[in-house]
Short mmCIF file of C-alpha atoms in Angstrom, two decimals:
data_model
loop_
_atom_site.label_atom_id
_atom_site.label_comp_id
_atom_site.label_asym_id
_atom_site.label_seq_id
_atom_site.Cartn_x
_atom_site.Cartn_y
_atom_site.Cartn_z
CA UNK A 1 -8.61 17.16 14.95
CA UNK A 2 -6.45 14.61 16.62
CA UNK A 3 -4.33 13.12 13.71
CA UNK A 4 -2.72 9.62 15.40
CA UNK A 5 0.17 7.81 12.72
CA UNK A 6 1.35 4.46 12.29
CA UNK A 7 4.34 4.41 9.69
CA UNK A 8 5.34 1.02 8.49
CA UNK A 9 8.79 1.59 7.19
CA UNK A 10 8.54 -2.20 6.10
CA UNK A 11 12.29 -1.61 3.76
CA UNK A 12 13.45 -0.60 7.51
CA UNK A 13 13.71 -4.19 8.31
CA UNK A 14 14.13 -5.55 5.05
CA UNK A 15 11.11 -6.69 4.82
CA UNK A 16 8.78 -7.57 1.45
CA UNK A 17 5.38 -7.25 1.93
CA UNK A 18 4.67 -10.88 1.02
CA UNK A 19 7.08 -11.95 3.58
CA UNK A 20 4.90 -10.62 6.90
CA UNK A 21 4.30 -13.55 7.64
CA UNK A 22 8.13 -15.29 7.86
CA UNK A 23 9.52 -11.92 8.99
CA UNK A 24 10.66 -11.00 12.46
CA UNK A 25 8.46 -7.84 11.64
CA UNK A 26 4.93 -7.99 12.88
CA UNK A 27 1.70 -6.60 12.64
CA UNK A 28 -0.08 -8.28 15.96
CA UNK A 29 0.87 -4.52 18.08
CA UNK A 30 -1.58 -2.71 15.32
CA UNK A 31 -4.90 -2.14 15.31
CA UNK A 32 -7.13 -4.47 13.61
CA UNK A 33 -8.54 -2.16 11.34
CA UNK A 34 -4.61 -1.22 10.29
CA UNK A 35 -4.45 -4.21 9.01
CA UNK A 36 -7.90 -5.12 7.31
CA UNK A 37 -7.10 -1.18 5.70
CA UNK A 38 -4.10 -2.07 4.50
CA UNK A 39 -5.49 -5.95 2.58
CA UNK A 40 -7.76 -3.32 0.76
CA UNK A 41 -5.42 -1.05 -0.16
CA UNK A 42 -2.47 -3.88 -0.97
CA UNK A 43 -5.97 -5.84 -3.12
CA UNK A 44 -6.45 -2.08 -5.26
CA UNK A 45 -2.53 -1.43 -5.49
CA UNK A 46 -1.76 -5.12 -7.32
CA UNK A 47 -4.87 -4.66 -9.31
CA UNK A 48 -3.53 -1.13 -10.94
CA UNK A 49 -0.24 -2.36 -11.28
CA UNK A 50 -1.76 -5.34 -13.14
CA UNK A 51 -3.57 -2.84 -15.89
CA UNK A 52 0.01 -0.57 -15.93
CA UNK A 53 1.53 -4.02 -17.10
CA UNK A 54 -0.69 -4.14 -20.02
CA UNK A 55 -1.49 -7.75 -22.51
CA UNK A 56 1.98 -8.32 -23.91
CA UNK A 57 4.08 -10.58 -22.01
CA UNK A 58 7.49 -8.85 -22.80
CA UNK A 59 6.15 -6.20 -20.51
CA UNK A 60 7.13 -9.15 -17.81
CA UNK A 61 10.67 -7.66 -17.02
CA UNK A 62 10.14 -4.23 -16.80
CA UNK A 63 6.83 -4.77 -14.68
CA UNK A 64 6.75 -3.06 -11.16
CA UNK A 65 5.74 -5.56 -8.63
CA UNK A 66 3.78 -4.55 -5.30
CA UNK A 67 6.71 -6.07 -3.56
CA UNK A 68 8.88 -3.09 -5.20
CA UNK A 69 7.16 -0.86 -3.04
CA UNK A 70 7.31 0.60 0.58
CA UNK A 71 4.22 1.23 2.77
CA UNK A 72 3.16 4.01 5.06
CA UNK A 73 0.08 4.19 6.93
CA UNK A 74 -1.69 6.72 8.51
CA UNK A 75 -5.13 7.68 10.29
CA UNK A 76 -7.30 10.23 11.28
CA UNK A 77 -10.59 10.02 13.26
CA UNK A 78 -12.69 8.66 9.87
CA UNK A 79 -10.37 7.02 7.13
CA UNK A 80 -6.81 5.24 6.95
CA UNK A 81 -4.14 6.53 4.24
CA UNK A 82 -2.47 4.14 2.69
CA UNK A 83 0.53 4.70 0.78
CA UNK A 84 3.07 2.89 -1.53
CA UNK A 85 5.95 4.16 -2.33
CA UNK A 86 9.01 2.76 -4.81
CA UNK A 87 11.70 1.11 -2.58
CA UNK A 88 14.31 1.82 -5.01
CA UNK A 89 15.48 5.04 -7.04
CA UNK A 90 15.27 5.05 -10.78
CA UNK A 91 11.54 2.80 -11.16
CA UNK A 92 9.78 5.11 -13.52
CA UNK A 93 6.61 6.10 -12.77
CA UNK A 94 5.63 7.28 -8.67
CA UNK A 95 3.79 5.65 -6.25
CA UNK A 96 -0.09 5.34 -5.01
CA UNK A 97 -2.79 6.38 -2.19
CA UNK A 98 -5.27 4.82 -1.17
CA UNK A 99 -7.78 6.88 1.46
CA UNK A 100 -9.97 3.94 2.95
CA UNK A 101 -13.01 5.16 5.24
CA UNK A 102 -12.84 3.22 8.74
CA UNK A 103 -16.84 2.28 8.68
CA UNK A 104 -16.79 0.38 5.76
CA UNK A 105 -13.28 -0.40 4.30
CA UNK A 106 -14.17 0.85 1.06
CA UNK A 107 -11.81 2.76 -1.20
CA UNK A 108 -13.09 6.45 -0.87
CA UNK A 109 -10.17 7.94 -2.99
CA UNK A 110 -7.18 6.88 -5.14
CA UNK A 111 -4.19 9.17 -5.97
CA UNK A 112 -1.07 8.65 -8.38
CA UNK A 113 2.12 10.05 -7.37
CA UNK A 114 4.56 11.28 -9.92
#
């Protein structure tokens, strides 16, 4: 099976993933479905690191934000992998997959990285 990669080193550039849109960086040479993949995945990643945070505000500081993260995506002939990774040594916990099946953008599988 024909394996074909896209890696978005987005810390390459310097680059935040909020700041696509303002960046010199851009996603308009990818494939559509790159980019609708990776809204899902970026939609599922926020929302987890939302329930890591937990109900007490004091957990503010310490609180990873997506934006601490760097993303990699890949594809084969029937899902996309999306992966975020933390940016910066030291962050505790690891990062997250997302496997998102190219017929129907659906999360298909979700994996914690230590």
């Amino acid at each position: 099976m024909f394996a074909f990669a896209i890696a978005l080193s987005l810390a390459a550039v310097g680059v935040r993933a909020t700041e696509l849109g303002e960046s010199p960086f851009s996603l308009r040479s990818a494939e559509p479905g790159t980019v609708r993949a990776l809204a899902v995945a970026r939609a599922e990643f926020v929302k987890r690191l939302a329930l890591e945070a937990g109900p007490d505000p004091a957990d503010d500081a310490t609180r990873r934000q997506a934006d601490d993260f760097d993303i990699a995506i890949t594809q084969d002939a029937d899902h996309y992998r999306v992966d975020f990774t933390p940016s910066q040594r030291g962050h505790r916990g690891g990062g997250y997959g997302y496997l998102i099946a190219k017929d129907s953008y659906r999360v298909v599988e979700r994996r914690m990285y230590p």
